[in-house]
Each structure stands twice: as C-alpha cells, then as structure tokens.
PDB file of C-alpha atoms in Angstrom:
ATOM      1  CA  UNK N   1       9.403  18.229   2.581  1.00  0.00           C
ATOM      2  CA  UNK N   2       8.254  15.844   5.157  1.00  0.00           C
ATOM      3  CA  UNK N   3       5.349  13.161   4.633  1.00  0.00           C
ATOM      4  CA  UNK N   4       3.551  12.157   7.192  1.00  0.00           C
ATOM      5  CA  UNK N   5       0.324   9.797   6.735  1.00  0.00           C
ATOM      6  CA  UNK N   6      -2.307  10.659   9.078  1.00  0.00           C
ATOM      7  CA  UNK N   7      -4.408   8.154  10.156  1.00  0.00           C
ATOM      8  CA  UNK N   8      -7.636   9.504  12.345  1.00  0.00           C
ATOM      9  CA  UNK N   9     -11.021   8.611  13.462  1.00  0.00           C
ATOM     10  CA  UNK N  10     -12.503  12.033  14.211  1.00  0.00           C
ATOM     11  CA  UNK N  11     -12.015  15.347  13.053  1.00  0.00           C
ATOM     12  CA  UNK N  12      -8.479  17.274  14.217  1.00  0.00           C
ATOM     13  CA  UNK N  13      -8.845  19.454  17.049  1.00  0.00           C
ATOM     14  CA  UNK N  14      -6.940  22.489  16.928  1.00  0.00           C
ATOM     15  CA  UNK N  15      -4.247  21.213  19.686  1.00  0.00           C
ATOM     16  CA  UNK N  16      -4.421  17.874  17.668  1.00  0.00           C
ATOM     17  CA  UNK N  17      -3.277  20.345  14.653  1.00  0.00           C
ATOM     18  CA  UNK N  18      -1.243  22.464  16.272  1.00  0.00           C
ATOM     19  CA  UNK N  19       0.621  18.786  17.432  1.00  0.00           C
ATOM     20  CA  UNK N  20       0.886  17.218  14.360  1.00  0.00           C
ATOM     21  CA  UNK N  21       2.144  20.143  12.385  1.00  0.00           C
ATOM     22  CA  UNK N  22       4.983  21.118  14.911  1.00  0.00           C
ATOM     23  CA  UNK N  23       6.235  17.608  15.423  1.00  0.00           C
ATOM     24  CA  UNK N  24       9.211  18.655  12.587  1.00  0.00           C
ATOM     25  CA  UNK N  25      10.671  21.396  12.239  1.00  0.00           C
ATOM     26  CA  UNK N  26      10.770  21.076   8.215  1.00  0.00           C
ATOM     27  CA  UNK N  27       7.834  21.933   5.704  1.00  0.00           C
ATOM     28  CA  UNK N  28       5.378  19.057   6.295  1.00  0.00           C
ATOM     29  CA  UNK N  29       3.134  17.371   3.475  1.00  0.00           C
ATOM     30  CA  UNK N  30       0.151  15.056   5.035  1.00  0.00           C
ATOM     31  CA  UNK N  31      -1.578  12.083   3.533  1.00  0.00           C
ATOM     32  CA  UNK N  32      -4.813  12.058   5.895  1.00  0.00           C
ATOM     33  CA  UNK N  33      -6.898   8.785   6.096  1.00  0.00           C
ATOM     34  CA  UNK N  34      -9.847   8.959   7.678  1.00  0.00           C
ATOM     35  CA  UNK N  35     -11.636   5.652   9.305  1.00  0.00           C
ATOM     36  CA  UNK N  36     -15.279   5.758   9.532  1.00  0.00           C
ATOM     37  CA  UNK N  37     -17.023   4.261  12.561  1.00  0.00           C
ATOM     38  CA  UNK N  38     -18.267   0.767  12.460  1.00  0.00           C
ATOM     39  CA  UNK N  39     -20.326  -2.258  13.651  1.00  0.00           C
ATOM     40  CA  UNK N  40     -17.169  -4.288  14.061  1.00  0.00           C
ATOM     41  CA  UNK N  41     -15.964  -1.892  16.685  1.00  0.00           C
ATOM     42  CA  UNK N  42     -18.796  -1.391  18.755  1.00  0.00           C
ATOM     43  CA  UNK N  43     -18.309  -3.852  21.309  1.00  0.00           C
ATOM     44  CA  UNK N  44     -15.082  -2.918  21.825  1.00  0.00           C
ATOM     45  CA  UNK N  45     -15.975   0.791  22.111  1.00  0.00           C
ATOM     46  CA  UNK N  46     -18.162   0.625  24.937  1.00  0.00           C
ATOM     47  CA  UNK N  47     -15.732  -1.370  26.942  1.00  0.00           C
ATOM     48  CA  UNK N  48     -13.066   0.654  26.617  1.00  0.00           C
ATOM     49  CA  UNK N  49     -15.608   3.546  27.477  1.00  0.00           C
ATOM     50  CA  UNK N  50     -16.694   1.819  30.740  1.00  0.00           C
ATOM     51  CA  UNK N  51     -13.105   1.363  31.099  1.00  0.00           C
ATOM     52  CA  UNK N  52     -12.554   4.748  31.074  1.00  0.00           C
ATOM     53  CA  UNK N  53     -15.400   5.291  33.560  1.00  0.00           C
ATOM     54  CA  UNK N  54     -17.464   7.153  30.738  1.00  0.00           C
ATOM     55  CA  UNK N  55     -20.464   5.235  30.908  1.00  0.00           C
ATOM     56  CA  UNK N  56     -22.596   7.384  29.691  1.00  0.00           C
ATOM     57  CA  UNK N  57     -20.606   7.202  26.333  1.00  0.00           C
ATOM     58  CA  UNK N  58     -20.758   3.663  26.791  1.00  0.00           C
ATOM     59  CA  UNK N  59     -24.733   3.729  26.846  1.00  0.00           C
ATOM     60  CA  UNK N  60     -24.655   6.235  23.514  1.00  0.00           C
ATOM     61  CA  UNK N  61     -22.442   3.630  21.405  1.00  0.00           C
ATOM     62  CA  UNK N  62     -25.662   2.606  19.515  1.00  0.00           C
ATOM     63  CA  UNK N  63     -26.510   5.053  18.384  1.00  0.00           C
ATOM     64  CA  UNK N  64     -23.195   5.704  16.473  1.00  0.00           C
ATOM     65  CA  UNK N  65     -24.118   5.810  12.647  1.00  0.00           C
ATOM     66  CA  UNK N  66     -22.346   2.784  10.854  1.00  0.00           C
ATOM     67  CA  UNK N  67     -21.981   1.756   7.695  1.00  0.00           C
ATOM     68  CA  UNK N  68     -23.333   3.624   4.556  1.00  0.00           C
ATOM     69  CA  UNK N  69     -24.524   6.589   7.521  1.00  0.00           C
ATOM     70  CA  UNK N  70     -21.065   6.779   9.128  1.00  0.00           C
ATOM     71  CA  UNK N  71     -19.937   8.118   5.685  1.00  0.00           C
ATOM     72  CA  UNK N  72     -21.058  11.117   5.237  1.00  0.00           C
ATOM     73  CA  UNK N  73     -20.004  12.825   9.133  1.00  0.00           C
ATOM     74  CA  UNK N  74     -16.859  10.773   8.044  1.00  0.00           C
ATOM     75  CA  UNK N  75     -16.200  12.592   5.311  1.00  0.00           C
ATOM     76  CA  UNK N  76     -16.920  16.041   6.569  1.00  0.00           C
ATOM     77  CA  UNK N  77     -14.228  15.065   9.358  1.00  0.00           C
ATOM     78  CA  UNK N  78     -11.974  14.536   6.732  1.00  0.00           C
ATOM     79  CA  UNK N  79     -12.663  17.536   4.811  1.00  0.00           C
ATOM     80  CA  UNK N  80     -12.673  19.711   8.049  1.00  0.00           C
ATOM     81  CA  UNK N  81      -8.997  18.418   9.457  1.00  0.00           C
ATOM     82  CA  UNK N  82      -7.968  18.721   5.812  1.00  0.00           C
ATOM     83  CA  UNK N  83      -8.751  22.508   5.784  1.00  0.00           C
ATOM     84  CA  UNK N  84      -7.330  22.575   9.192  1.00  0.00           C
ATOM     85  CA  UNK N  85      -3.887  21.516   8.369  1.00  0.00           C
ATOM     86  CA  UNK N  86      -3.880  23.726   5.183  1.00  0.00           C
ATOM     87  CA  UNK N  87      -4.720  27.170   7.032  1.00  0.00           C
ATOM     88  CA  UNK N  88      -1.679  25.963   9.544  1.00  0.00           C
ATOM     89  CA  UNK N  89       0.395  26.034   6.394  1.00  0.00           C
ATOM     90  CA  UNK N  90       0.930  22.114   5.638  1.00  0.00           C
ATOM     91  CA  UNK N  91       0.199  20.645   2.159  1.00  0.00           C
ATOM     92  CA  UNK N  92      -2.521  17.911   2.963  1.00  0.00           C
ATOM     93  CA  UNK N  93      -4.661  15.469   0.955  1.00  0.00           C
ATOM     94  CA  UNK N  94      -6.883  12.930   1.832  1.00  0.00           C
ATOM     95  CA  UNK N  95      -9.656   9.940   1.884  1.00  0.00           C
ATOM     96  CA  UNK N  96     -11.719   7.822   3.534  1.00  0.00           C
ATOM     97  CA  UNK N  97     -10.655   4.422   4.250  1.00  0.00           C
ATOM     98  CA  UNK N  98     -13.080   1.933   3.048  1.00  0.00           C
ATOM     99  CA  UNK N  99     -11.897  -1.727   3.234  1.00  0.00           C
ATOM    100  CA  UNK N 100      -8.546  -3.079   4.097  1.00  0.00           C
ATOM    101  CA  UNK N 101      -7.339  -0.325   6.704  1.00  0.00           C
ATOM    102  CA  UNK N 102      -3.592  -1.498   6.212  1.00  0.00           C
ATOM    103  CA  UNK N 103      -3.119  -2.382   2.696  1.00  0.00           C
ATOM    104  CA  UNK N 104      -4.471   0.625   2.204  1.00  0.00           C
ATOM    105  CA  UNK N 105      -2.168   2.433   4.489  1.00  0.00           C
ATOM    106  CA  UNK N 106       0.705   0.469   2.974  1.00  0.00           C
ATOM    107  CA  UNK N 107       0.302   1.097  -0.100  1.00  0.00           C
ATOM    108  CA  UNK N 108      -0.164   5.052   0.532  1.00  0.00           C
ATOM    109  CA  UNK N 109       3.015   4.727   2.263  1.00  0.00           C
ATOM    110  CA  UNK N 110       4.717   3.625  -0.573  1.00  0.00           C
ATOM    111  CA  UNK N 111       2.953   5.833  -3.503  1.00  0.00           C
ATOM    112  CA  UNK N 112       4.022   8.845  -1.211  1.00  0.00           C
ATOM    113  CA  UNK N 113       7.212   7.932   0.037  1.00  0.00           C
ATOM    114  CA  UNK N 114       6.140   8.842   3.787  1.00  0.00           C
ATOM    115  CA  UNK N 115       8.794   9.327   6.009  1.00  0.00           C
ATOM    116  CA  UNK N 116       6.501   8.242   8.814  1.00  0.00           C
ATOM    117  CA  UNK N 117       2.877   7.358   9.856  1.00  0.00           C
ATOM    118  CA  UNK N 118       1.187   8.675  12.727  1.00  0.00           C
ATOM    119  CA  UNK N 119      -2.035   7.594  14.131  1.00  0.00           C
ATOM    120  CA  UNK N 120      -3.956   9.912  16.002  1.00  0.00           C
ATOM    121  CA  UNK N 121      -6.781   7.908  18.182  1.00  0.00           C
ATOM    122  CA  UNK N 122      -8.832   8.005  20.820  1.00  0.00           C
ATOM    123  CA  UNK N 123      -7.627   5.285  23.755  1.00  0.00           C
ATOM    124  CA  UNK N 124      -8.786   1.638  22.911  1.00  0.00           C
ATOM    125  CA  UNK N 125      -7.760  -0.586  25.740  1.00  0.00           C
ATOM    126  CA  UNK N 126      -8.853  -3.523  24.995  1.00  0.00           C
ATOM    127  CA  UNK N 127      -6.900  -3.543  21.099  1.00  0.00           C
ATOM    128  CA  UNK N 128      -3.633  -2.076  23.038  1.00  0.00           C
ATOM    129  CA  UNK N 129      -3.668  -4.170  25.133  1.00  0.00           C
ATOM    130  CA  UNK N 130      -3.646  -7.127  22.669  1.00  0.00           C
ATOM    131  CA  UNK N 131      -1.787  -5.287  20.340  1.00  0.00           C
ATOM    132  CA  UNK N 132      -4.290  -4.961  17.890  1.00  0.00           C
ATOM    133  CA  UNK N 133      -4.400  -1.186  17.545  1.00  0.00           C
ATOM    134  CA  UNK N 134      -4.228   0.137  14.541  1.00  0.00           C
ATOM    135  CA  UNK N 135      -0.815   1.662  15.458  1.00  0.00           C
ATOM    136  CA  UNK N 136       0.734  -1.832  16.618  1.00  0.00           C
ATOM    137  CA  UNK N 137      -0.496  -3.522  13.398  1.00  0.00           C
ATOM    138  CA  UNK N 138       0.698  -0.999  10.969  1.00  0.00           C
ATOM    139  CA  UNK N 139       4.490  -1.385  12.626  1.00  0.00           C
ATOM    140  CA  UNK N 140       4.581  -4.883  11.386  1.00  0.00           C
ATOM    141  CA  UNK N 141       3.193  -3.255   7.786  1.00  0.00           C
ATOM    142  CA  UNK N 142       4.795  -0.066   6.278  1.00  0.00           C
ATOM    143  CA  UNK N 143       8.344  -0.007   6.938  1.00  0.00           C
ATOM    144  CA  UNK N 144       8.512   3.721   7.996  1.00  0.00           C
ATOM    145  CA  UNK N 145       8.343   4.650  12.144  1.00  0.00           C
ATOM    146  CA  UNK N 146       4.860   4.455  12.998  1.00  0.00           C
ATOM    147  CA  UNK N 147       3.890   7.243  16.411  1.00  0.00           C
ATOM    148  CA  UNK N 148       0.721   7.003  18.182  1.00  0.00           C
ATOM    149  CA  UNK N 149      -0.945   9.865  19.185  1.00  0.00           C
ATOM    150  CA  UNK N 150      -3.484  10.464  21.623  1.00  0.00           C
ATOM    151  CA  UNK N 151      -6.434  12.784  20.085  1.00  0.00           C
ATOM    152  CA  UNK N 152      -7.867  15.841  21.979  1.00  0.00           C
ATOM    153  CA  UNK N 153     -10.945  15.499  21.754  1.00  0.00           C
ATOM    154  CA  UNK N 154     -11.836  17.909  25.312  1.00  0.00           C
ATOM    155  CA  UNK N 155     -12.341  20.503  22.862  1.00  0.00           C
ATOM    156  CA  UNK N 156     -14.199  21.603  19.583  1.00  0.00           C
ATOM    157  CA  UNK N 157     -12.336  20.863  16.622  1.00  0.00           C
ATOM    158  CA  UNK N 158     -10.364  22.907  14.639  1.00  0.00           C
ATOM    159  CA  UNK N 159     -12.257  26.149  13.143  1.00  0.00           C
ATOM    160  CA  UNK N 160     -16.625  25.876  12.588  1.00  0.00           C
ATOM    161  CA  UNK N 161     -17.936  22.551  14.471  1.00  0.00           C
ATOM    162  CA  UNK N 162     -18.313  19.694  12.520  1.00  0.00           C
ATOM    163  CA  UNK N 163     -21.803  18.444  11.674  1.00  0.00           C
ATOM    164  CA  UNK N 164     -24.409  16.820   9.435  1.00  0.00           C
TER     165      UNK N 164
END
C-alpha cells in the first residue's frame, strides 16, 4: 500500500479527492494533517489575496477565526476530507496540527513510513516566493519526495458543506 501524508488547510474538494487518490495507481493509505488558520498568517494572507486581485477576500481576512475558534471548523475540515477519502476507497487517518508544523510532519513521516508527502494549498506568493512554503520547508525535513498541490477550492467540498 502506498502512504501518502496529506498536509491541507481546508477541507478536500471532491476534484482535490478525486486528485489525490488517483495520483498512484496502487491501494493508497493517507496520513491527513490538517493546519488551522492563524494570526501569524494573516498578513501574509491578504497580500497574497490582493495579489491575486481578490480583494474582497483580502478585506474578509479578519474576520478569519484564529486560535482556540479556528479549531473547531478545523477539525470538521479534517473530519469531512477524512470521510471523503474513505468513501473513494483509501484508508485515511488524521489530526490537527497544533505546534511545530514540521516536526510534526517529520515525525509522522517516519512512524508511517510515507512514501511521500503532498501538500495541498491554496497559492501563497509571498512564502513561495521566499521559499518558505510549507512545501519548500518540508523538502529540507522528511526525506521522502515532497509534491505541492494546488487546492480547488472553485467548488463545494467533497459530499454535505462544511460548517459550524
């Protein structure tokens, strides 16, 4: 079986599942970790969102819930893609990242024997363009290939609608 570990910010979309589960053409097992929103990233979400000429995102990126609040929609994201990637026939656990994104991701990596990470994420241009994407980082970290993916997120995710 191939193990992928799944690192997202927002819950799958059905093409985001339908692209992550035909990637290989052998059984696949996924280790989803799911990043919560936060304060440290604000600033460098509404640039990249007036970058990407949505400035009406841009003008909404206070109102994101951080912190404690991000948790909970964090978690039903996780839950949600997990149940996604199930009914498409993949074995797939998860959690929510909490502190220490990489060490974290390393050390999943290596409890699982992954035979690769992927990191599906919205565009950040600012952190790619320094090179301090999540994707770009972890290369330097886990020893296995490390893809970036570009979410969907055009659509409504996988199955019900996520909400609070």
């Amino acid at each position: 079986m191939f193990t992928s570990v799944l690192m997202i910010e927002q819950p799958l979309s059905a093409a985001d599942v339908d692209f992550v589960t035909t990637l290989h053409d052998d059984d696949m097992s996924f280790v989803v970790l799911m990043r919560p929103r936060g304060d440290e990233d604000r600033l460098l979400r509404a640039i990249d969102d007036v970058a990407l000429g949505e400035l009406e995102q841009a003008v909404h990126e206070a109102d994101e819930p951080e912190g404690e609040e991000a948790l909970r929609p964090a978690a039903l994201a996780l839950e949600h893609s997990l149940q996604s990637l199930r009914a498409a026939g993949c074995e797939a656990v998860g959690q929510i990242i909490d502190k220490h994104p990489l060490d974290l991701l390393r050390s999943v990596v290596e409890q699982t024997h992954a035979d690769e990470v992927i990191v599906l994420t919205a565009p950040h241009l600012v952190e790619e363009f320094f090179h301090r994407d999540w994707a770009s980082r972890a290369r330097h970290k886990v020893g296995v290939p490390v893809l970036k993916l570009y979410a969907h997120n055009d659509e409504e995710p996988a199955g019900e609608a996520v909400g609070e």
